[in-house]
PDB file of C-alpha atoms and ligand atoms in Angstrom:
ATOM      1  CA  MET F   1      33.252  94.794 227.371  1.00 43.00           C
ATOM      2  CA  ASP F   2      32.031  93.982 230.710  1.00 48.00           C
ATOM      3  CA  LEU F   3      28.614  94.056 231.943  1.00 50.00           C
ATOM      4  CA  PHE F   4      27.081  96.983 234.015  1.00 51.00           C
ATOM      5  CA  ASP F   5      27.556  96.688 237.763  1.00 47.00           C
ATOM      6  CA  LYS F   6      24.080  97.574 239.166  1.00 43.00           C
ATOM      7  CA  THR F   7      25.213  97.530 242.757  1.00 45.00           C
ATOM      8  CA  ASP F   8      27.209 100.738 242.343  1.00 48.00           C
ATOM      9  CA  ALA F   9      25.073 103.933 242.113  1.00 54.00           C
ATOM     10  CA  PRO F  10      25.320 105.407 239.480  1.00 64.00           C
ATOM     11  CA  GLN F  11      26.022 102.986 236.709  1.00 80.00           C
ATOM     12  CA  SER F  12      29.564 101.825 236.478  1.00 89.00           C
ATOM     13  CA  LEU F  13      30.991 100.190 233.266  1.00 91.00           C
ATOM     14  CA  LYS F  14      34.250  98.290 233.319  1.00 93.00           C
ATOM     15  CA  LEU F  15      35.692  99.426 229.710  1.00 89.00           C
ATOM     16  CA  ALA F  16      38.890  97.687 229.974  1.00 88.00           C
ATOM     17  CA  ASP F  17      41.475  96.462 232.524  1.00 89.00           C
ATOM     18  CA  GLY F  18      41.876  99.013 235.014  1.00 91.00           C
ATOM     19  CA  THR F  19      39.259 101.561 233.548  1.00 94.00           C
ATOM     20  CA  VAL F  20      35.956 102.125 234.915  1.00 96.00           C
ATOM     21  CA  LEU F  21      33.344 104.574 233.287  1.00 96.00           C
ATOM     22  CA  LEU F  22      30.932 106.193 235.967  1.00 97.00           C
ATOM     23  CA  ARG F  23      28.199 107.565 233.780  1.00 97.00           C
ATOM     24  CA  GLY F  24      26.756 110.633 235.294  1.00 97.00           C
ATOM     25  CA  PHE F  25      28.877 110.519 238.533  1.00 97.00           C
ATOM     26  CA  ALA F  26      29.506 114.216 238.433  1.00 98.00           C
ATOM     27  CA  LEU F  27      26.087 115.407 238.185  1.00 97.00           C
ATOM     28  CA  ARG F  28      25.590 115.675 241.885  1.00 94.00           C
ATOM     29  CA  GLU F  29      28.541 117.959 242.231  1.00 93.00           C
ATOM     30  CA  GLN F  30      27.972 120.102 239.073  1.00 96.00           C
ATOM     31  CA  THR F  31      26.799 123.205 240.567  1.00 96.00           C
ATOM     32  CA  ALA F  32      29.617 123.424 243.242  1.00 97.00           C
ATOM     33  CA  MET F  33      32.172 122.469 240.419  1.00 97.00           C
ATOM     34  CA  LEU F  34      31.051 125.068 237.920  1.00 97.00           C
ATOM     35  CA  GLU F  35      31.218 127.810 240.546  1.00 98.00           C
ATOM     36  CA  ASP F  36      34.760 126.541 241.623  1.00 98.00           C
ATOM     37  CA  LEU F  37      35.781 126.479 238.049  1.00 98.00           C
ATOM     38  CA  HIS F  38      34.963 130.090 237.731  1.00 98.00           C
ATOM     39  CA  THR F  39      37.125 130.844 240.745  1.00 98.00           C
ATOM     40  CA  VAL F  40      40.103 128.965 239.360  1.00 98.00           C
ATOM     41  CA  ILE F  41      39.986 130.437 235.669  1.00 98.00           C
ATOM     42  CA  ALA F  42      39.720 134.018 237.347  1.00 98.00           C
ATOM     43  CA  LEU F  43      43.007 133.329 238.916  1.00 98.00           C
ATOM     44  CA  ALA F  44      44.487 131.249 236.127  1.00 98.00           C
ATOM     45  CA  PRO F  45      42.816 131.966 232.718  1.00 98.00           C
ATOM     46  CA  PHE F  46      42.478 129.519 229.991  1.00 98.00           C
ATOM     47  CA  ARG F  47      45.180 129.853 227.399  1.00 98.00           C
ATOM     48  CA  HIS F  48      46.350 127.919 224.254  1.00 98.00           C
ATOM     49  CA  MET F  49      49.752 126.422 224.867  1.00 98.00           C
ATOM     50  CA  VAL F  50      52.621 125.702 222.322  1.00 98.00           C
ATOM     51  CA  THR F  51      53.803 122.216 221.598  1.00 97.00           C
ATOM     52  CA  PRO F  52      57.552 121.506 221.530  1.00 96.00           C
ATOM     53  CA  GLY F  53      56.905 120.969 217.742  1.00 96.00           C
ATOM     54  CA  GLY F  54      55.620 124.681 217.542  1.00 97.00           C
ATOM     55  CA  PHE F  55      52.012 123.916 217.156  1.00 97.00           C
ATOM     56  CA  THR F  56      49.380 126.157 219.024  1.00 98.00           C
ATOM     57  CA  MET F  57      46.998 123.616 220.779  1.00 98.00           C
ATOM     58  CA  SER F  58      43.306 123.809 219.711  1.00 98.00           C
ATOM     59  CA  VAL F  59      42.297 122.902 223.366  1.00 98.00           C
ATOM     60  CA  ALA F  60      42.497 125.886 225.845  1.00 99.00           C
ATOM     61  CA  MET F  61      44.041 124.636 229.124  1.00 98.00           C
ATOM     62  CA  THR F  62      44.663 125.629 232.712  1.00 99.00           C
ATOM     63  CA  ASN F  63      45.499 123.957 236.007  1.00 99.00           C
ATOM     64  CA  CYS F  64      44.795 123.987 239.638  1.00 99.00           C
ATOM     65  CA  GLY F  65      46.586 122.272 242.578  1.00 98.00           C
ATOM     66  CA  GLU F  66      50.109 121.972 243.540  1.00 98.00           C
ATOM     67  CA  LEU F  67      51.445 121.310 240.065  1.00 99.00           C
ATOM     68  CA  GLY F  68      50.143 122.146 236.699  1.00 99.00           C
ATOM     69  CA  TRP F  69      50.900 120.500 233.322  1.00 98.00           C
ATOM     70  CA  VAL F  70      52.511 123.083 230.718  1.00 98.00           C
ATOM     71  CA  THR F  71      53.967 122.750 227.332  1.00 98.00           C
ATOM     72  CA  ASP F  72      55.988 125.168 225.397  1.00 97.00           C
ATOM     73  CA  LYS F  73      58.856 125.160 222.806  1.00 96.00           C
ATOM     74  CA  THR F  74      61.123 123.554 225.395  1.00 97.00           C
ATOM     75  CA  GLY F  75      58.826 120.525 226.138  1.00 97.00           C
ATOM     76  CA  TYR F  76      56.263 119.221 228.476  1.00 97.00           C
ATOM     77  CA  ARG F  77      56.340 119.321 232.106  1.00 98.00           C
ATOM     78  CA  TYR F  78      54.816 119.903 235.374  1.00 98.00           C
ATOM     79  CA  ASP F  79      55.263 123.079 237.032  1.00 98.00           C
ATOM     80  CA  ALA F  80      54.207 124.638 240.575  1.00 98.00           C
ATOM     81  CA  GLN F  81      53.842 127.984 238.776  1.00 98.00           C
ATOM     82  CA  ASP F  82      51.688 129.300 236.135  1.00 98.00           C
ATOM     83  CA  PRO F  83      54.023 130.742 233.562  1.00 98.00           C
ATOM     84  CA  ILE F  84      51.500 133.587 232.645  1.00 97.00           C
ATOM     85  CA  THR F  85      51.117 134.902 236.236  1.00 96.00           C
ATOM     86  CA  GLY F  86      54.294 133.690 237.682  1.00 98.00           C
ATOM     87  CA  LYS F  87      52.274 132.506 240.741  1.00 98.00           C
ATOM     88  CA  PRO F  88      51.388 129.206 241.994  1.00 98.00           C
ATOM     89  CA  TRP F  89      48.519 127.550 240.439  1.00 99.00           C
ATOM     90  CA  PRO F  90      45.083 128.168 242.194  1.00 98.00           C
ATOM     91  CA  PRO F  91      44.498 125.649 244.855  1.00 98.00           C
ATOM     92  CA  MET F  92      42.329 122.660 244.159  1.00 98.00           C
ATOM     93  CA  PRO F  93      38.845 123.221 245.186  1.00 98.00           C
ATOM     94  CA  ALA F  94      37.253 121.063 247.717  1.00 98.00           C
ATOM     95  CA  SER F  95      34.390 120.056 245.421  1.00 98.00           C
ATOM     96  CA  PHE F  96      37.108 118.773 242.894  1.00 98.00           C
ATOM     97  CA  MET F  97      39.155 116.853 245.317  1.00 98.00           C
ATOM     98  CA  ALA F  98      35.901 115.249 246.814  1.00 97.00           C
ATOM     99  CA  LEU F  99      34.839 114.174 243.261  1.00 98.00           C
ATOM    100  CA  ALA F 100      38.242 112.662 242.453  1.00 98.00           C
ATOM    101  CA  ARG F 101      38.574 110.813 245.750  1.00 97.00           C
ATOM    102  CA  SER F 102      35.025 109.493 245.740  1.00 96.00           C
ATOM    103  CA  ALA F 103      35.204 108.138 242.179  1.00 97.00           C
ATOM    104  CA  THR F 104      38.680 106.494 243.080  1.00 96.00           C
ATOM    105  CA  ALA F 105      37.229 105.094 246.320  1.00 95.00           C
ATOM    106  CA  LEU F 106      34.479 103.520 244.429  1.00 93.00           C
ATOM    107  CA  THR F 107      36.572 102.006 241.844  1.00 92.00           C
ATOM    108  CA  GLY F 108      39.034 100.338 244.502  1.00 90.00           C
ATOM    109  CA  TYR F 109      41.909 103.099 244.834  1.00 91.00           C
ATOM    110  CA  ARG F 110      41.651 104.121 248.494  1.00 84.00           C
ATOM    111  CA  GLU F 111      44.536 106.463 248.918  1.00 91.00           C
ATOM    112  CA  PHE F 112      44.336 108.689 245.729  1.00 97.00           C
ATOM    113  CA  MET F 113      45.504 112.186 246.529  1.00 98.00           C
ATOM    114  CA  PRO F 114      45.855 114.174 243.319  1.00 98.00           C
ATOM    115  CA  ASP F 115      48.397 117.020 243.287  1.00 98.00           C
ATOM    116  CA  ALA F 116      47.370 118.210 239.897  1.00 99.00           C
ATOM    117  CA  CYS F 117      44.207 118.963 238.045  1.00 99.00           C
ATOM    118  CA  LEU F 118      44.540 119.781 234.261  1.00 99.00           C
ATOM    119  CA  ILE F 119      41.333 121.705 232.851  1.00 99.00           C
ATOM    120  CA  ASN F 120      40.875 121.331 229.249  1.00 99.00           C
ATOM    121  CA  ARG F 121      38.347 123.608 227.296  1.00 98.00           C
ATOM    122  CA  TYR F 122      37.133 122.457 223.845  1.00 98.00           C
ATOM    123  CA  GLN F 123      35.416 124.918 221.569  1.00 98.00           C
ATOM    124  CA  VAL F 124      34.058 123.755 218.156  1.00 98.00           C
ATOM    125  CA  GLY F 125      36.633 122.059 216.092  1.00 98.00           C
ATOM    126  CA  ALA F 126      39.003 121.573 219.068  1.00 98.00           C
ATOM    127  CA  ARG F 127      40.716 118.083 219.276  1.00 98.00           C
ATOM    128  CA  MET F 128      43.345 116.160 221.075  1.00 98.00           C
ATOM    129  CA  SER F 129      45.318 113.822 218.970  1.00 97.00           C
ATOM    130  CA  LEU F 130      46.262 110.410 220.234  1.00 97.00           C
ATOM    131  CA  HIS F 131      48.858 110.428 223.034  1.00 97.00           C
ATOM    132  CA  GLN F 132      49.808 108.794 226.162  1.00 97.00           C
ATOM    133  CA  ASP F 133      50.040 110.562 229.591  1.00 98.00           C
ATOM    134  CA  LYS F 134      53.669 110.055 230.631  1.00 97.00           C
ATOM    135  CA  ASP F 135      54.640 113.073 232.312  1.00 98.00           C
ATOM    136  CA  GLU F 136      53.652 111.895 235.820  1.00 98.00           C
ATOM    137  CA  ARG F 137      56.200 110.223 238.017  1.00 98.00           C
ATOM    138  CA  ASP F 138      54.349 107.079 239.196  1.00 97.00           C
ATOM    139  CA  PHE F 139      52.257 105.266 236.452  1.00 97.00           C
ATOM    140  CA  THR F 140      50.559 102.967 239.268  1.00 96.00           C
ATOM    141  CA  GLN F 141      48.695 106.025 240.368  1.00 97.00           C
ATOM    142  CA  PRO F 142      45.331 106.204 238.495  1.00 98.00           C
ATOM    143  CA  ILE F 143      43.899 109.312 236.519  1.00 98.00           C
ATOM    144  CA  VAL F 144      40.574 110.405 236.937  1.00 98.00           C
ATOM    145  CA  SER F 145      38.763 112.332 234.014  1.00 98.00           C
ATOM    146  CA  VAL F 146      35.521 114.500 234.433  1.00 98.00           C
ATOM    147  CA  SER F 147      33.488 115.497 231.320  1.00 98.00           C
ATOM    148  CA  LEU F 148      31.280 118.574 231.474  1.00 98.00           C
ATOM    149  CA  GLY F 149      29.271 120.605 228.980  1.00 98.00           C
ATOM    150  CA  VAL F 150      28.993 119.615 225.313  1.00 98.00           C
ATOM    151  CA  SER F 151      29.533 116.043 224.504  1.00 98.00           C
ATOM    152  CA  ALA F 152      32.385 114.718 222.703  1.00 98.00           C
ATOM    153  CA  VAL F 153      33.790 111.464 221.088  1.00 98.00           C
ATOM    154  CA  PHE F 154      36.592 109.998 222.956  1.00 98.00           C
ATOM    155  CA  GLN F 155      39.023 107.500 221.302  1.00 97.00           C
ATOM    156  CA  LEU F 156      40.718 104.802 223.116  1.00 96.00           C
ATOM    157  CA  GLY F 157      43.737 102.937 221.534  1.00 96.00           C
ATOM    158  CA  CYS F 158      46.061 100.521 223.027  1.00 95.00           C
ATOM    159  CA  PHE F 159      49.798 100.758 223.719  1.00 95.00           C
ATOM    160  CA  ALA F 160      51.072 101.591 220.076  1.00 95.00           C
ATOM    161  CA  ARG F 161      49.816 104.933 218.315  1.00 94.00           C
ATOM    162  CA  THR F 162      48.830 103.006 215.212  1.00 94.00           C
ATOM    163  CA  ASP F 163      46.693 100.314 217.264  1.00 94.00           C
ATOM    164  CA  LYS F 164      42.962 100.219 216.473  1.00 96.00           C
ATOM    165  CA  VAL F 165      40.882 102.546 218.447  1.00 96.00           C
ATOM    166  CA  VAL F 166      37.436 102.296 220.120  1.00 96.00           C
ATOM    167  CA  LYS F 167      35.242 105.256 220.014  1.00 97.00           C
ATOM    168  CA  LEU F 168      33.177 106.229 223.098  1.00 96.00           C
ATOM    169  CA  PRO F 169      30.886 109.280 223.481  1.00 97.00           C
ATOM    170  CA  LEU F 170      31.545 111.247 226.514  1.00 98.00           C
ATOM    171  CA  ASP F 171      28.733 113.286 228.014  1.00 98.00           C
ATOM    172  CA  HIS F 172      28.089 115.757 230.533  1.00 98.00           C
ATOM    173  CA  GLY F 173      28.715 114.316 234.141  1.00 98.00           C
ATOM    174  CA  ASP F 174      30.658 111.304 232.999  1.00 98.00           C
ATOM    175  CA  VAL F 175      33.683 110.237 235.053  1.00 98.00           C
ATOM    176  CA  LEU F 176      36.276 107.722 234.133  1.00 97.00           C
ATOM    177  CA  VAL F 177      39.011 106.311 236.202  1.00 97.00           C
ATOM    178  CA  TRP F 178      41.995 105.106 234.449  1.00 97.00           C
ATOM    179  CA  GLY F 179      44.387 102.708 236.473  1.00 95.00           C
ATOM    180  CA  GLY F 180      46.316  99.484 235.909  1.00 94.00           C
ATOM    181  CA  VAL F 181      47.557  98.690 232.539  1.00 93.00           C
ATOM    182  CA  SER F 182      45.003 101.310 230.988  1.00 95.00           C
ATOM    183  CA  ARG F 183      47.127 104.157 232.339  1.00 96.00           C
ATOM    184  CA  LEU F 184      49.496 104.105 229.505  1.00 96.00           C
ATOM    185  CA  ARG F 185      46.983 103.542 226.656  1.00 96.00           C
ATOM    186  CA  TYR F 186      46.846 105.987 223.773  1.00 97.00           C
ATOM    187  CA  HIS F 187      43.833 108.243 223.795  1.00 97.00           C
ATOM    188  CA  GLY F 188      42.345 111.281 222.126  1.00 98.00           C
ATOM    189  CA  VAL F 189      39.338 113.238 221.241  1.00 98.00           C
ATOM    190  CA  LEU F 190      37.847 113.970 218.028  1.00 98.00           C
ATOM    191  CA  PRO F 191      37.024 117.561 216.872  1.00 98.00           C
ATOM    192  CA  LEU F 192      34.143 118.945 218.756  1.00 98.00           C
ATOM    193  CA  LYS F 193      30.821 119.338 217.102  1.00 98.00           C
ATOM    194  CA  VAL F 194      28.770 122.522 217.134  1.00 98.00           C
ATOM    195  CA  SER F 195      26.530 122.043 219.966  1.00 98.00           C
ATOM    196  CA  HIS F 196      25.046 123.838 223.185  1.00 98.00           C
ATOM    197  CA  HIS F 197      24.824 122.972 226.927  1.00 98.00           C
ATOM    198  CA  PRO F 198      22.632 125.031 229.183  1.00 97.00           C
ATOM    199  CA  ALA F 199      25.281 125.669 231.783  1.00 96.00           C
ATOM    200  CA  PHE F 200      28.593 125.377 229.635  1.00 97.00           C
ATOM    201  CA  GLY F 201      27.598 127.040 226.392  1.00 97.00           C
ATOM    202  CA  GLU F 202      29.278 125.844 223.260  1.00 98.00           C
ATOM    203  CA  TYR F 203      32.205 124.525 225.381  1.00 98.00           C
ATOM    204  CA  ARG F 204      33.364 121.068 226.604  1.00 98.00           C
ATOM    205  CA  ILE F 205      35.162 121.041 229.804  1.00 98.00           C
ATOM    206  CA  ASN F 206      37.395 118.062 230.801  1.00 98.00           C
ATOM    207  CA  LEU F 207      39.085 117.888 234.179  1.00 98.00           C
ATOM    208  CA  THR F 208      41.879 115.265 234.743  1.00 98.00           C
ATOM    209  CA  PHE F 209      43.071 114.592 238.292  1.00 98.00           C
ATOM    210  CA  ARG F 210      46.592 113.280 238.543  1.00 98.00           C
ATOM    211  CA  LYS F 211      49.204 112.472 241.065  1.00 98.00           C
ATOM    212  CA  ALA F 212      52.068 114.088 238.999  1.00 98.00           C
ATOM    213  CA  GLY F 213      54.787 114.623 241.610  1.00 97.00           C
TER     214      GLY F 213
HETATM  215  C1  LIG Q 301      43.307 107.097 229.163  1.00 55.15           C
HETATM  216  N1  LIG Q 301      42.141 114.689 227.968  1.00 55.15           N
HETATM  217  O1  LIG Q 301      44.196 115.849 229.362  1.00 55.15           O
HETATM  218  S1  LIG Q 301      40.124 112.547 229.203  1.00 55.15           S
HETATM  219  C2  LIG Q 301      44.440 114.850 228.789  1.00 55.15           C
HETATM  220  O2  LIG Q 301      38.859 114.644 227.153  1.00 55.15           O
HETATM  221  C3  LIG Q 301      43.340 113.972 228.009  1.00 55.15           C
HETATM  222  O3  LIG Q 301      40.288 116.089 227.462  1.00 55.15           O
HETATM  223  C4  LIG Q 301      41.161 114.208 227.187  1.00 55.15           C
HETATM  224  O4  LIG Q 301      43.683 113.097 227.351  1.00 55.15           O
HETATM  225  C5  LIG Q 301      40.061 115.049 227.288  1.00 55.15           C
HETATM  226  O5  LIG Q 301      45.598 114.063 228.830  1.00 55.15           O
HETATM  227  C6  LIG Q 301      40.760 112.764 227.677  1.00 55.15           C
HETATM  228  C7  LIG Q 301      40.196 110.811 229.445  1.00 55.15           C
HETATM  229  C8  LIG Q 301      41.626 110.259 229.821  1.00 55.15           C
HETATM  230  C9  LIG Q 301      42.431 110.923 230.466  1.00 55.15           C
HETATM  231  C10 LIG Q 301      43.626 110.287 230.878  1.00 55.15           C
HETATM  232  C11 LIG Q 301      43.882 109.057 230.371  1.00 55.15           C
HETATM  233  C12 LIG Q 301      41.927 109.100 229.233  1.00 55.15           C
HETATM  234  C13 LIG Q 301      43.073 108.426 229.644  1.00 55.15           C
HETATM  235  C14 LIG Q 301      45.269 108.398 230.685  1.00 55.15           C
HETATM  236  C15 LIG Q 301      45.470 107.130 230.364  1.00 55.15           C
HETATM  237  C16 LIG Q 301      44.488 106.632 229.582  1.00 55.15           C
HETATM  238 FE1  LIG Q 302      45.555 112.344 228.067  1.00 55.15          FE
END
């Protein structure tokens, strides 16, 4: 663990090599982002996708941007079309892009241009088991994650599924930039506890910005 860097506003904490936590960084944009989220989900509704192993995910998902992450019985992939509507994913809202780019600029990635934003919605009990994000083409590109609504406990492992994990609460407005060697670390989210957020109700929303193609 490194020290808090008081020179950045707001608080930034280096969690691991290549990983910076910006506590509350999305708070400024939250109103615009919530409005834009509603626009996206009106065009591409949340759905519970099925894993290649045949399990329905407890997390509901959708996407915006040129590419969207999808899973079904045939496997995981990025696709330009929403399999439910058969249409392109909704465009990435300007408020989303601005947030992803300011977070990466602040942490030293100057040319980050995400083409995919995966939107996860957790309800009570929803979880994400330990996994690596490996469906993107270029692992030198960072991933930016934004937590909104109800808090969750995030688990950060290392490079093998069985490595010890560190637990970290992620709260409304927190932004994480995952780059360098941390890009391929195992990570997951523990089952969401019953709670309520004034703007997001009983849900936690997580946005992850990726350069997938
Ligand atoms: C560490 N989402 O969508 S965000 C995912 O909270 C995903 O919904 C979680 O894992 C969520 O793939 C975690 C934090 C995160 C995102 C990407 C990472 C951590 C990461 C990529 C590499 C290492
Ligand atoms: Fe992930």
